[in-house]
mmCIF file of C-alpha atoms and ligand atoms in Angstrom:
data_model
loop_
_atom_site.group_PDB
_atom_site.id
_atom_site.type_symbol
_atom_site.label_atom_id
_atom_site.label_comp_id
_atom_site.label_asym_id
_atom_site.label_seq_id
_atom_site.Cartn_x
_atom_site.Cartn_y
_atom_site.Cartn_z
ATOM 1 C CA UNK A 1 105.376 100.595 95.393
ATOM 2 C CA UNK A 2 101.339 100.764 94.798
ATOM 3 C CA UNK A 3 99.193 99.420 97.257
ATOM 4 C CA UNK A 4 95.288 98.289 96.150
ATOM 5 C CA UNK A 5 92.911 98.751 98.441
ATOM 6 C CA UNK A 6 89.220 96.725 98.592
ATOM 7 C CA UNK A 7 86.071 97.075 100.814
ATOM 8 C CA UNK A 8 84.232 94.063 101.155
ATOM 9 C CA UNK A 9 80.582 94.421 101.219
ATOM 10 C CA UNK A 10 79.078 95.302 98.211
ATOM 11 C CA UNK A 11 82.729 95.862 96.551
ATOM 12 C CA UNK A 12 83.811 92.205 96.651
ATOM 13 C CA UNK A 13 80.881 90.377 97.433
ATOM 14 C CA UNK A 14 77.215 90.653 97.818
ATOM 15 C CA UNK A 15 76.262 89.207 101.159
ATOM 16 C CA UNK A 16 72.757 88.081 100.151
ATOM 17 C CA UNK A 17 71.408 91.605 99.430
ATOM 18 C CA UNK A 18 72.779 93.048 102.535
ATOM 19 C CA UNK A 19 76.003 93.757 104.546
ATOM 20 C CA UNK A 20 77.754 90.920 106.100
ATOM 21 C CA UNK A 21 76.655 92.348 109.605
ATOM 22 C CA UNK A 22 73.562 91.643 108.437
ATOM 23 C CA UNK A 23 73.742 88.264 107.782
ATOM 24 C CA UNK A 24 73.189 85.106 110.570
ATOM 25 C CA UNK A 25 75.891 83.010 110.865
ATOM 26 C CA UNK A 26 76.918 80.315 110.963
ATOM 27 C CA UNK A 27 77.889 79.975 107.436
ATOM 28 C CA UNK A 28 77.959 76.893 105.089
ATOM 29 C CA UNK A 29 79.492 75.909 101.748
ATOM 30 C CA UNK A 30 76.971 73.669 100.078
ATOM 31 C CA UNK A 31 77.860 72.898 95.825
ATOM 32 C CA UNK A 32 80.952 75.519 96.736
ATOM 33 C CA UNK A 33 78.136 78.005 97.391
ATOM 34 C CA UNK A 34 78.302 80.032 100.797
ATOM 35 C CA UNK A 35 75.179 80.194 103.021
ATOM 36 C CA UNK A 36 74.288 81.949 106.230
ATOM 37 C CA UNK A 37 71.755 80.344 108.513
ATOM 38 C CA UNK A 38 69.115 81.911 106.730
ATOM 39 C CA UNK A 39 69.747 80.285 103.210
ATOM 40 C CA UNK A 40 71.127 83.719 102.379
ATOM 41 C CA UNK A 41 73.543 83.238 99.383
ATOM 42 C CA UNK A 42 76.888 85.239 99.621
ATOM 43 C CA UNK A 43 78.377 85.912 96.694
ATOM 44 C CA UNK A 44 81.923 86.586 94.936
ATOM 45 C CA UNK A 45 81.434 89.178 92.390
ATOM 46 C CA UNK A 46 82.251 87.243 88.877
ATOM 47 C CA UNK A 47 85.495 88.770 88.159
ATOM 48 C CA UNK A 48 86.767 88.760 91.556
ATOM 49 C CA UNK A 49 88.476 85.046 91.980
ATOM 50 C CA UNK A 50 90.535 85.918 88.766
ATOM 51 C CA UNK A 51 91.162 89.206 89.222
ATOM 52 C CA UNK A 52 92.824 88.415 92.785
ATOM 53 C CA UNK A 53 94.839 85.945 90.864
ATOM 54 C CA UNK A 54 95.976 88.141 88.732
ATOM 55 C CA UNK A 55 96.912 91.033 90.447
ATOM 56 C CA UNK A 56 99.033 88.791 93.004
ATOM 57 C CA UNK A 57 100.919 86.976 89.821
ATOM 58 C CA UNK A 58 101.787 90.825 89.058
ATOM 59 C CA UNK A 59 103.426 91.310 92.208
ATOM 60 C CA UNK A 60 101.021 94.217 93.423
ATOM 61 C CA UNK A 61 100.178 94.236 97.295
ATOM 62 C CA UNK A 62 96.791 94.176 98.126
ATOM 63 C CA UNK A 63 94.316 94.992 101.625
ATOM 64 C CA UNK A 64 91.464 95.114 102.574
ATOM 65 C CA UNK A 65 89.725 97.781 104.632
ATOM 66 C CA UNK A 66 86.289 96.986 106.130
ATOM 67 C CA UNK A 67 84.287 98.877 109.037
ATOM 68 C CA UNK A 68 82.006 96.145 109.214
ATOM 69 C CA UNK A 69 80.577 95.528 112.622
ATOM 70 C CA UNK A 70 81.283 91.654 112.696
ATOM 71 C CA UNK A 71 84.983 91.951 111.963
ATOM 72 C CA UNK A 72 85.375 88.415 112.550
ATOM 73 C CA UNK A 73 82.099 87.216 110.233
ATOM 74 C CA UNK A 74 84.146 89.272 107.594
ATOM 75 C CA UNK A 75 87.423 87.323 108.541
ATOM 76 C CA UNK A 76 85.564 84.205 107.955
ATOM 77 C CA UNK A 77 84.016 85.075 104.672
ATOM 78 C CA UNK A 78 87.558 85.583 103.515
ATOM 79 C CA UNK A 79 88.577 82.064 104.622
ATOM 80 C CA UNK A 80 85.570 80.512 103.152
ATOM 81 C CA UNK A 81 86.124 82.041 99.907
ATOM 82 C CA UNK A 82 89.711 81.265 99.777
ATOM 83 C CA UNK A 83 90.927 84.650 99.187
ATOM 84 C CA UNK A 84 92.122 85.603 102.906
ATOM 85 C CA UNK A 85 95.772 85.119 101.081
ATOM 86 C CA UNK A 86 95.793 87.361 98.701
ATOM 87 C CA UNK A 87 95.227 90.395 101.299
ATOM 88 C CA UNK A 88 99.217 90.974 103.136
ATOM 89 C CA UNK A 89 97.067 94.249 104.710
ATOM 90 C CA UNK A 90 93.370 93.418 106.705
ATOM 91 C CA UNK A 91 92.071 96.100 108.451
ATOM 92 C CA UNK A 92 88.740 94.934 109.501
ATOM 93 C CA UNK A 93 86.586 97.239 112.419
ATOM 94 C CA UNK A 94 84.122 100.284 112.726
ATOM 95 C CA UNK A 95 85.536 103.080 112.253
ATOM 96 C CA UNK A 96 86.059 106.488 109.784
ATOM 97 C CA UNK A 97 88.073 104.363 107.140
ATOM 98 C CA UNK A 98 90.845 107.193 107.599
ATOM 99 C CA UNK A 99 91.513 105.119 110.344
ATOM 100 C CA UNK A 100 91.798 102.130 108.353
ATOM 101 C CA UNK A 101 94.776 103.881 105.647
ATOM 102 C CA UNK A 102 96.695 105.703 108.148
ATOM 103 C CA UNK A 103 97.362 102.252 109.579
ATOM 104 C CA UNK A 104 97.489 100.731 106.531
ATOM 105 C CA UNK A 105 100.142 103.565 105.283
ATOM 106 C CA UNK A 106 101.953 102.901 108.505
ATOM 107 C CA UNK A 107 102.160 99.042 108.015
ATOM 108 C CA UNK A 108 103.052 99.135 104.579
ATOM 109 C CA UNK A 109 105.187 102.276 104.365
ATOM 110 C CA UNK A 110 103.193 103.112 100.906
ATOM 111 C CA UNK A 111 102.411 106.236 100.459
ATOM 112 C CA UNK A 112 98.836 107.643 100.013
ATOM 113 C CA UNK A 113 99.284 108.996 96.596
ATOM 114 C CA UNK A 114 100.947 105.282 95.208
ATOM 115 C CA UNK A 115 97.183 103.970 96.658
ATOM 116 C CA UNK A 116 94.221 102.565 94.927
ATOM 117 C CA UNK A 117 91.077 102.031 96.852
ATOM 118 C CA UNK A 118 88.139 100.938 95.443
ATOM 119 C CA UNK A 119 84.709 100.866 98.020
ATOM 120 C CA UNK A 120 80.674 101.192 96.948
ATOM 121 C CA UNK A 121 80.040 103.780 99.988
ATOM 122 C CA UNK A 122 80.838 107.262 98.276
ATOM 123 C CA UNK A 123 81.392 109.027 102.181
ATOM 124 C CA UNK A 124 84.443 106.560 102.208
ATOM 125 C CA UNK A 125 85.242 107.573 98.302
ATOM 126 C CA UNK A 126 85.341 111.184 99.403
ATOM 127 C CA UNK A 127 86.583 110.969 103.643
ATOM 128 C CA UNK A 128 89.439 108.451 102.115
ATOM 129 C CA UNK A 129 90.271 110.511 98.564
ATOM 130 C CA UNK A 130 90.929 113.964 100.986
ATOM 131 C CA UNK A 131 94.324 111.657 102.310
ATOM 132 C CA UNK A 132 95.404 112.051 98.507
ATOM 133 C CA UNK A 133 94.709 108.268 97.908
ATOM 134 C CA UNK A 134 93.452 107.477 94.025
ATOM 135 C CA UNK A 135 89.621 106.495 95.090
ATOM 136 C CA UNK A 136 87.398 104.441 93.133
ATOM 137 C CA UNK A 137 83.758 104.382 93.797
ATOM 138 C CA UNK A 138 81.629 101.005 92.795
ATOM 139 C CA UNK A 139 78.476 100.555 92.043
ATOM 140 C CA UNK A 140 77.790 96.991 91.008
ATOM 141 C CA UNK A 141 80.753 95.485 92.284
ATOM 142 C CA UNK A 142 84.137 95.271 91.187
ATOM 143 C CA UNK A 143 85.003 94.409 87.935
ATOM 144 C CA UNK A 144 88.837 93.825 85.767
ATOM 145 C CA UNK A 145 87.690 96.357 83.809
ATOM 146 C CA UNK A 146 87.032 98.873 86.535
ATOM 147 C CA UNK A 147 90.478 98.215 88.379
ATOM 148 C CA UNK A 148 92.574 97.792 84.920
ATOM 149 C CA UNK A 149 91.163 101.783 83.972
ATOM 150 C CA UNK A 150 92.144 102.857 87.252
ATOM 151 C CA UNK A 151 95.510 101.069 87.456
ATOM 152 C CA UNK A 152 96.146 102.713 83.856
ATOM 153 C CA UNK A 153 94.580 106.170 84.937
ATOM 154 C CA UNK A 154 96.926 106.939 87.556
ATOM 155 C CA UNK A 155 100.076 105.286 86.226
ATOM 156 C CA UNK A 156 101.082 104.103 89.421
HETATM 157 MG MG1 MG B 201 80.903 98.392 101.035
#
């Protein structure tokens, strides 16, 4: 069994230019676009609705694994978007995202090696890829193309 892993900020969306900690709730969907008080705009990276879809219809498991500081902003983001679903794994608080896959490899019973995690902060890249998990680092946001190399890199 493979599990794949996301961050949020910065991995699956862009929270107006900043994290969604950042942000000032509460948050509005005007023209199915997501505001914060501020008339920030948080954004879906493009390929992420589809690429959710997709990966679901092929039967992978998916998380998510956050150390934001407004666990339950994040939470709502999710909702909002419409993509809570898709997650059967949330780990969502501050902490050493260790944390965050030993729980994750205790709920799931997935070993590290059969995980991919894919996260724009390289200290989580590196603190996360010493477990033996396949790591991904992102620098624009996620992309198919980024996951479907990985997923065919490691044969998992
Ligand atoms: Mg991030």
């Amino acid at each position: 069994m493979t599990l794949i892993v996301f961050d949020l900020d910065f991995t699956l969306w862009d929270a107006g230019g900043t994290w969604c900690d950042h942000t000032r709730p509460p948050f509005g969907k005007h023209d199915g676009k997501i505001y914060d008080a501020d008339n920030r705009h948080i954004r879906l990276y493009p390929d992420v609705l589809p690429l959710l879809e997709e990966l679901h219809r092929s039967d992978y498991d998916m998380a998510v694994a956050s150390k934001t500081g407004e666990p339950d902003w994040a939470r709502t983001l999710l909702e909002l978007f419409q993509i809570r679903h898709y997650f059967r794994y949330e780990e969502i608080y501050p902490a050493n995202k260790v944390r965050h896959f030993r729980r994750l490899a205790a709920a799931s019973g997935v070993e590290f090696e059969h995980m991919l995690f894919f996260d724009d902060e390289y200290p989580n890249i590196r603190d996360v890829g010493a477990l033996g998990v396949h790591a991904v680092h992102i620098r624009n946001g996620i992309t198919r193309h980024i996951v479907m190399t990985a997923l065919d890199n490691f044969a998992i």
